[in-house]
Every structure is written in structure tokens, then in C-alpha cells.
């Protein structure tokens, strides 16, 4: 499925400022940027900085400077989720008022025992122990969720197997699954292009969107960059930091992973030139149905 030209196209890149960008996040940024520009659309940047314990001071600015160095120029103001808690509180209230949430007292330890099966619904009828609670979105356990992903094709998930997602944590912080849905709608995002690690989460996000009566964007989940030893590159200690000084070669490497190999004479061209070239060539079909881009343990980005 290509990228149709649409003036209503709004794309976005939504990094969590918990560490420097790495090859996997660069691929997501480049894929969403090029797809948006190919469609003649806007491209927004949103900092997902709700998890204050994991946010690294100064990281948001560093990410923005890196995006600029790579020619990934966004439209409008950068949005920060930490400034949007009133909108999340309102959404949570609206779900709670319709009995679509419940309080859960299960500790992380209790839950890791069940990590293979998802959340088992222990507190669906009320918290089972005293103390602070998280809020979960009540899924319809027998429901199947279907969507047509622009990269991964037809996706179908059984919600019962995924369990009820946390939308407000025990420490009071709003959780990603709620915030992302509220923000994508508030920013009129029409097309979400991101890593395939979030494919499964999309099933929850579609349910939360529907419950909040928000429009459903189109989704395209790019193959995840993994080392040949397996494991998400982002989580690997050896994952390679993206260096503004190496912008042209690292951008070329990201485009090669996305099956758009710049011609040899263009590989050291300024980032803006490389991106223009990619926009001209862009075709999601080149990696249709691929779940992972496997890179060697010796990454050749120099
Ligand atoms: N903040 C998420 C991440 O850095 C991405 C969320 C999204 O694109 O929906 O993995």
C-alpha cells in the first residue's frame, strides 16, 4: 500500500526522552517523516515524557537537536505530554463515568507471574488488596480487534489474551496507552508510522479510541531494528547512539534498512538532500509484511 497524497495527512514522531536516539528510533523518525512528506502532509514531534522516573534531564532537547541535524524538521510547536495531564484526567473521567475502568491493586511482582498470559483480570470486581491502586481500562474480553496495517497487512488480536491495560499508574502518572490516544486525536494525527513493537498495543489503542469516540488514524508499523542475537535494539546496551556529526552516513544506513538504498554518490550528501531523494522514491511496499530488520552485532555505521 503506497502513500496517497492527502492534504489532511498529519504524521508524528513521539520519542520518549529516556535516552538518546538510537538506530531503531532513527528508522521510525525517518519512516514517519518521509511518509508524511511524500503525502504532502504535516509532521509533528511529541515528547512522551510522562514517566518522570525514567525521563533523563536534557534528553528532550538533545533529541530535538539530533532531529534537526538529520534534516528532520517538524511543523509547529513540539508537544510535551507532561503539560497535558488535564486532558488525560478528563478522558479518564469520561471512561470511569461509563464503568469502563477499574482500580487494580496488583503489584508488579504479582503480575510478572502472569506475564505469559497478560493480565488475568484479578481486580475486575474491585481491588483485591489494600494500598495504592492503578486504573485499568476494562476490555471486552471476548472481542477481536481487526485493523489493516499499511506495512504489516491485516492484523487481528484477541483482547482477552492481551488483558486490561493500565491507563493510570499506581504512582498517579497517566500511562502511555491513554495519553497516546488522547494526543493523537488532539493533534489531528491521521497517520501513525512507528515501530512494530507497538503493533499489539494498537489493539488496545483502537478500543480506547472507540470508547472515547475519537477518530481512528491509519497505522503503519515499520519493522523493528534488532541485533542478530535478537532483542529490541533500543533495549540493548550496545545499541548505537545516533551522532549528529555522522548524520549523512547514519541516515543512509537507516534508509538502507528501509530498503531505499541511496546511490553511492548520494550517501555522503547533506541530510536534506538524502531525505528529498527518499521522498521521491518512497514506497512502503518494499518492506511490506517484514517484522524485523536484523542488523549484525558489528554495526557498520561510521
Ligand atoms: N514513545 C514511544 C516510544 O518511544 C512511541 C509511541 C508511539 O509512537 O506511539 O517507543
Short mmCIF file of C-alpha atoms and ligand atoms in Angstrom, two decimals:
data_model
loop_
_atom_site.label_atom_id
_atom_site.label_comp_id
_atom_site.label_asym_id
_atom_site.label_seq_id
_atom_site.Cartn_x
_atom_site.Cartn_y
_atom_site.Cartn_z
CA UNK A 1 0.00 0.00 0.00
CA UNK A 2 1.67 3.25 -1.12
CA UNK A 3 1.37 6.72 0.34
CA UNK A 4 -1.58 8.55 -1.21
CA UNK A 5 -1.23 12.30 -1.43
CA UNK A 6 -3.61 13.93 1.05
CA UNK A 7 -3.60 17.48 2.30
CA UNK A 8 -5.22 16.22 5.53
CA UNK A 9 -2.26 13.93 6.27
CA UNK A 10 -0.79 14.62 9.73
CA UNK A 11 2.02 12.33 10.87
CA UNK A 12 4.10 12.40 14.02
CA UNK A 13 7.19 11.10 15.78
CA UNK A 14 6.72 10.54 19.51
CA UNK A 15 10.01 9.73 21.24
CA UNK A 16 10.30 9.05 24.96
CA UNK A 17 13.14 11.26 26.29
CA UNK A 18 14.58 8.44 28.37
CA UNK A 19 17.81 8.14 26.38
CA UNK A 20 19.49 9.29 23.20
CA UNK A 21 18.04 8.32 19.83
CA UNK A 22 19.37 5.01 18.51
CA UNK A 23 19.21 3.31 15.15
CA UNK A 24 15.71 1.91 15.79
CA UNK A 25 14.29 5.30 16.71
CA UNK A 26 16.04 6.94 13.75
CA UNK A 27 14.36 4.43 11.43
CA UNK A 28 10.97 5.29 12.99
CA UNK A 29 11.63 9.04 12.70
CA UNK A 30 12.80 8.79 9.09
CA UNK A 31 9.96 6.45 8.07
CA UNK A 32 7.26 8.66 9.55
CA UNK A 33 8.86 11.87 8.21
CA UNK A 34 9.35 10.62 4.65
CA UNK A 35 5.87 9.08 4.55
CA UNK A 36 4.30 12.38 5.69
CA UNK A 37 6.27 14.48 3.20
CA UNK A 38 5.53 12.05 0.37
CA UNK A 39 1.83 12.62 1.06
CA UNK A 40 2.35 16.39 1.18
CA UNK A 41 1.37 16.26 4.85
CA UNK A 42 2.48 17.77 8.13
CA UNK A 43 4.90 16.05 10.53
CA UNK A 44 4.75 16.73 14.26
CA UNK A 45 7.03 15.87 17.16
CA UNK A 46 5.65 14.95 20.57
CA UNK A 47 7.79 14.23 23.62
CA UNK A 48 6.32 11.32 25.58
CA UNK A 49 7.74 12.45 28.90
CA UNK A 50 5.11 11.15 31.32
CA UNK A 51 7.30 8.58 33.04
CA UNK A 52 9.16 11.09 35.20
CA UNK A 53 11.28 8.42 36.89
CA UNK A 54 12.77 7.42 33.53
CA UNK A 55 12.98 10.82 31.84
CA UNK A 56 16.61 11.95 31.54
CA UNK A 57 17.12 15.69 32.14
CA UNK A 58 18.18 17.46 28.95
CA UNK A 59 17.25 14.48 26.77
CA UNK A 60 14.28 16.14 25.01
CA UNK A 61 16.50 18.98 23.82
CA UNK A 62 19.20 16.60 22.74
CA UNK A 63 16.67 14.61 20.69
CA UNK A 64 15.38 17.79 19.04
CA UNK A 65 18.91 18.95 18.16
CA UNK A 66 19.62 15.50 16.71
CA UNK A 67 16.45 15.57 14.59
CA UNK A 68 17.47 18.98 13.26
CA UNK A 69 20.97 17.75 12.43
CA UNK A 70 19.38 14.90 10.46
CA UNK A 71 17.21 17.32 8.46
CA UNK A 72 14.05 16.02 10.18
CA UNK A 73 12.31 19.39 10.53
CA UNK A 74 8.95 19.27 12.23
CA UNK A 75 5.93 21.52 11.79
CA UNK A 76 4.53 23.70 14.56
CA UNK A 77 5.41 23.56 18.24
CA UNK A 78 6.75 20.44 19.92
CA UNK A 79 4.11 18.96 22.25
CA UNK A 80 5.12 17.71 25.73
CA UNK A 81 2.87 15.14 27.37
CA UNK A 82 3.91 16.35 30.82
CA UNK A 83 1.93 19.54 30.10
CA UNK A 84 -1.24 17.71 29.10
CA UNK A 85 -2.34 15.95 32.28
CA UNK A 86 -5.66 17.85 32.42
CA UNK A 87 -6.66 16.33 29.06
CA UNK A 88 -5.77 12.82 30.25
CA UNK A 89 -7.68 13.33 33.50
CA UNK A 90 -10.75 14.36 31.55
CA UNK A 91 -10.51 11.31 29.27
CA UNK A 92 -10.07 9.02 32.27
CA UNK A 93 -13.12 10.54 33.96
CA UNK A 94 -15.20 10.01 30.86
CA UNK A 95 -14.23 6.31 30.79
CA UNK A 96 -14.73 5.92 34.53
CA UNK A 97 -18.19 7.50 34.37
CA UNK A 98 -19.24 4.76 31.96
CA UNK A 99 -17.76 1.98 34.10
CA UNK A 100 -15.07 1.28 31.53
CA UNK A 101 -12.30 1.36 34.13
CA UNK A 102 -11.49 -0.44 37.38
CA UNK A 103 -8.95 0.01 40.14
CA UNK A 104 -6.26 -2.62 40.42
CA UNK A 105 -4.11 -3.26 43.48
CA UNK A 106 -1.93 -5.99 41.95
CA UNK A 107 1.76 -5.37 42.49
CA UNK A 108 4.29 -5.66 39.73
CA UNK A 109 5.57 -8.83 41.39
CA UNK A 110 2.17 -10.49 41.37
CA UNK A 111 1.78 -9.60 37.73
CA UNK A 112 5.12 -10.83 36.46
CA UNK A 113 3.96 -14.34 37.40
CA UNK A 114 1.27 -13.92 34.77
CA UNK A 115 3.36 -12.19 32.16
CA UNK A 116 2.86 -15.01 29.64
CA UNK A 117 -0.88 -14.74 29.69
CA UNK A 118 -1.40 -10.98 30.09
CA UNK A 119 -3.41 -9.57 32.97
CA UNK A 120 -5.79 -12.18 34.32
CA UNK A 121 -8.47 -9.76 35.47
CA UNK A 122 -7.78 -10.30 39.19
CA UNK A 123 -9.25 -6.94 40.31
CA UNK A 124 -12.03 -6.58 37.78
CA UNK A 125 -14.63 -6.79 40.56
CA UNK A 126 -12.68 -4.44 42.85
CA UNK A 127 -9.15 -4.16 44.31
CA UNK A 128 -8.12 -7.40 45.99
CA UNK A 129 -5.76 -5.81 48.50
CA UNK A 130 -5.30 -2.51 50.34
CA UNK A 131 -2.98 0.25 49.31
CA UNK A 132 -2.47 2.36 46.21
CA UNK A 133 -4.18 1.26 43.02
CA UNK A 134 -3.60 1.67 39.31
CA UNK A 135 -6.52 2.26 36.95
CA UNK A 136 -7.11 -0.20 34.13
CA UNK A 137 -9.27 0.12 31.05
CA UNK A 138 -11.88 -2.63 31.05
CA UNK A 139 -11.61 -4.53 27.80
CA UNK A 140 -14.36 -6.62 26.35
CA UNK A 141 -12.66 -9.95 26.90
CA UNK A 142 -14.35 -11.82 24.05
CA UNK A 143 -13.73 -9.06 21.50
CA UNK A 144 -11.49 -9.43 18.48
CA UNK A 145 -9.82 -6.32 17.09
CA UNK A 146 -9.05 -6.10 13.38
CA UNK A 147 -7.15 -3.46 11.52
CA UNK A 148 -5.40 -3.11 8.21
CA UNK A 149 -1.84 -2.04 8.83
CA UNK A 150 -0.17 -0.27 5.89
CA UNK A 151 3.03 -2.24 6.41
CA UNK A 152 2.07 -5.40 8.29
CA UNK A 153 -1.19 -6.09 6.44
CA UNK A 154 -4.25 -7.50 8.17
CA UNK A 155 -3.81 -7.68 11.96
CA UNK A 156 -6.18 -9.45 14.29
CA UNK A 157 -5.91 -9.60 18.08
CA UNK A 158 -7.96 -11.28 20.74
CA UNK A 159 -8.37 -8.69 23.50
CA UNK A 160 -8.91 -11.30 26.20
CA UNK A 161 -5.37 -12.57 25.62
CA UNK A 162 -3.92 -9.07 25.93
CA UNK A 163 -5.75 -8.22 29.16
CA UNK A 164 -6.93 -4.87 30.56
CA UNK A 165 -4.28 -2.17 30.00
CA UNK A 166 -3.14 0.24 32.71
CA UNK A 167 -4.18 3.81 31.88
CA UNK A 168 -3.15 5.42 35.19
CA UNK A 169 -0.30 4.01 37.21
CA UNK A 170 -0.19 3.40 40.96
CA UNK A 171 2.00 6.48 41.39
CA UNK A 172 -0.74 8.59 39.78
CA UNK A 173 1.03 9.12 36.43
CA UNK A 174 -1.13 8.69 33.35
CA UNK A 175 0.01 5.78 31.22
CA UNK A 176 1.10 5.70 27.60
CA UNK A 177 -1.94 3.77 26.28
CA UNK A 178 -4.32 6.53 27.32
CA UNK A 179 -2.08 9.53 26.62
CA UNK A 180 -1.15 8.42 23.11
CA UNK A 181 -4.79 8.06 22.08
CA UNK A 182 -5.83 11.41 23.57
CA UNK A 183 -2.87 13.23 21.98
CA UNK A 184 -3.11 11.68 18.53
CA UNK A 185 -6.73 12.86 18.39
CA UNK A 186 -5.99 16.31 19.87
CA UNK A 187 -3.24 16.84 17.29
CA UNK A 188 -5.47 15.54 14.43
CA UNK A 189 -2.92 12.84 13.61
CA UNK A 190 -4.24 10.93 10.60
CA UNK A 191 -1.34 8.53 10.01
CA UNK A 192 0.80 6.79 12.60
CA UNK A 193 4.04 5.31 11.31
CA UNK A 194 6.10 3.75 14.13
CA UNK A 195 7.97 0.62 15.17
CA UNK A 196 6.37 -2.82 15.10
CA UNK A 197 7.00 -3.20 18.84
CA UNK A 198 3.75 -1.23 19.20
CA UNK A 199 1.68 -3.40 16.87
CA UNK A 200 -0.01 -5.29 19.68
CA UNK A 201 -0.64 -2.09 21.67
CA UNK A 202 -2.59 -0.81 18.68
CA UNK A 203 -5.39 -3.24 19.55
CA UNK A 204 -5.77 -1.56 22.96
CA UNK A 205 -5.44 1.90 21.49
CA UNK A 206 -8.23 1.24 18.99
CA UNK A 207 -10.50 0.12 21.84
CA UNK A 208 -9.72 3.18 23.96
CA UNK A 209 -10.25 5.45 20.93
CA UNK A 210 -13.59 3.87 20.25
CA UNK A 211 -14.66 4.23 23.89
CA UNK A 212 -13.69 7.93 23.81
CA UNK A 213 -15.42 8.32 20.42
CA UNK A 214 -12.23 9.53 18.79
CA UNK A 215 -11.39 9.06 15.11
CA UNK A 216 -9.25 6.10 14.08
CA UNK A 217 -6.00 7.03 12.31
CA UNK A 218 -4.29 4.79 9.75
CA UNK A 219 -1.40 2.73 11.09
CA UNK A 220 1.83 1.54 9.53
CA UNK A 221 4.23 -0.41 11.75
CA UNK A 222 7.79 -0.38 10.50
CA UNK A 223 9.99 -3.44 11.01
CA UNK A 224 11.80 -3.29 14.32
CA UNK A 225 15.59 -2.98 14.23
CA UNK A 226 17.06 -5.92 16.14
CA UNK A 227 20.55 -7.23 16.58
CA UNK A 228 21.22 -10.64 15.13
CA UNK A 229 21.34 -12.01 18.70
CA UNK A 230 17.65 -11.00 18.96
CA UNK A 231 16.10 -8.48 21.32
CA UNK A 232 14.90 -4.98 20.56
CA UNK A 233 17.85 -2.80 19.69
CA UNK A 234 16.51 0.00 21.83
CA UNK A 235 16.83 -2.18 24.88
CA UNK A 236 20.30 -3.37 24.09
CA UNK A 237 23.13 -1.74 25.99
CA UNK A 238 25.18 -1.84 22.85
CA UNK A 239 22.56 -0.07 20.79
CA UNK A 240 24.26 2.57 18.81
CA UNK A 241 23.73 6.22 19.66
CA UNK A 242 22.94 8.48 16.79
CA UNK A 243 25.60 11.15 16.27
CA UNK A 244 24.75 14.45 14.58
CA UNK A 245 28.35 14.54 13.28
CA UNK A 246 27.65 11.32 11.34
CA UNK A 247 24.24 12.42 10.07
CA UNK A 248 24.76 11.60 6.37
CA UNK A 249 26.17 8.10 6.84
CA UNK A 250 23.73 7.17 9.62
CA UNK A 251 20.79 8.49 7.60
CA UNK A 252 21.98 6.45 4.61
CA UNK A 253 22.16 3.40 6.86
CA UNK A 254 18.60 3.99 8.13
CA UNK A 255 17.37 4.37 4.54
CA UNK A 256 19.16 1.17 3.50
CA UNK A 257 17.37 -0.67 6.31
CA UNK A 258 14.13 0.78 4.98
CA UNK A 259 15.03 -0.79 1.60
CA UNK A 260 15.73 2.58 -0.01
CA UNK A 261 19.45 2.41 -0.78
CA UNK A 262 20.75 5.84 -1.75
CA UNK A 263 23.03 5.69 -4.81
CA UNK A 264 26.70 5.58 -3.75
CA UNK A 265 27.34 9.17 -4.88
CA UNK A 266 24.46 10.40 -2.65
CA UNK A 267 25.46 8.57 0.52
CA UNK A 268 27.51 11.45 1.89
CA UNK A 269 25.12 14.15 0.63
CA UNK A 270 23.71 16.56 3.21
CA UNK A 271 20.75 15.09 5.14
CA UNK A 272 18.21 17.36 3.45
CA UNK A 273 19.34 16.10 0.02
CA UNK A 274 19.18 12.45 1.13
CA UNK A 275 15.70 12.97 2.53
CA UNK A 276 14.49 14.64 -0.68
CA UNK A 277 15.82 11.67 -2.61
CA UNK A 278 13.99 9.26 -0.24
CA UNK A 279 10.73 11.20 -0.55
CA UNK A 280 10.94 10.86 -4.34
CA UNK A 281 11.45 7.07 -4.11
CA UNK A 282 9.30 6.27 -1.08
CA UNK A 283 7.34 3.04 -1.27
CA UNK A 284 6.21 1.15 1.82
CA UNK A 285 5.70 -1.99 -0.27
CA UNK A 286 9.46 -2.54 -0.25
CA UNK A 287 9.22 -3.83 3.32
CA UNK A 288 5.62 -4.99 3.36
CA UNK A 289 5.00 -7.75 5.90
CA UNK A 290 8.52 -7.62 7.33
CA UNK A 291 8.51 -7.59 11.14
CA UNK A 292 12.23 -7.12 11.82
CA UNK A 293 15.31 -5.58 10.24
CA UNK A 294 18.16 -7.66 11.59
CA UNK A 295 21.49 -5.89 11.86
CA UNK A 296 24.79 -7.62 12.65
CA UNK A 297 26.33 -7.20 16.07
CA UNK A 298 29.07 -5.20 14.34
CA UNK A 299 27.11 -2.24 13.11
CA UNK A 300 28.84 -0.59 10.21
CA UNK A 301 27.87 2.98 10.93
CA UNK A 302 30.99 5.04 10.68
N1 LIG B 1 7.05 6.88 22.91
C1 LIG B 1 7.06 5.61 22.23
C2 LIG B 1 8.48 5.13 22.07
O1 LIG B 1 9.41 5.92 22.14
C3 LIG B 1 6.43 5.68 20.85
C4 LIG B 1 4.98 5.83 20.92
C5 LIG B 1 4.22 5.86 19.63
O2 LIG B 1 4.83 6.13 18.57
O3 LIG B 1 3.02 5.66 19.69
O4 LIG B 1 8.67 3.93 21.87
#
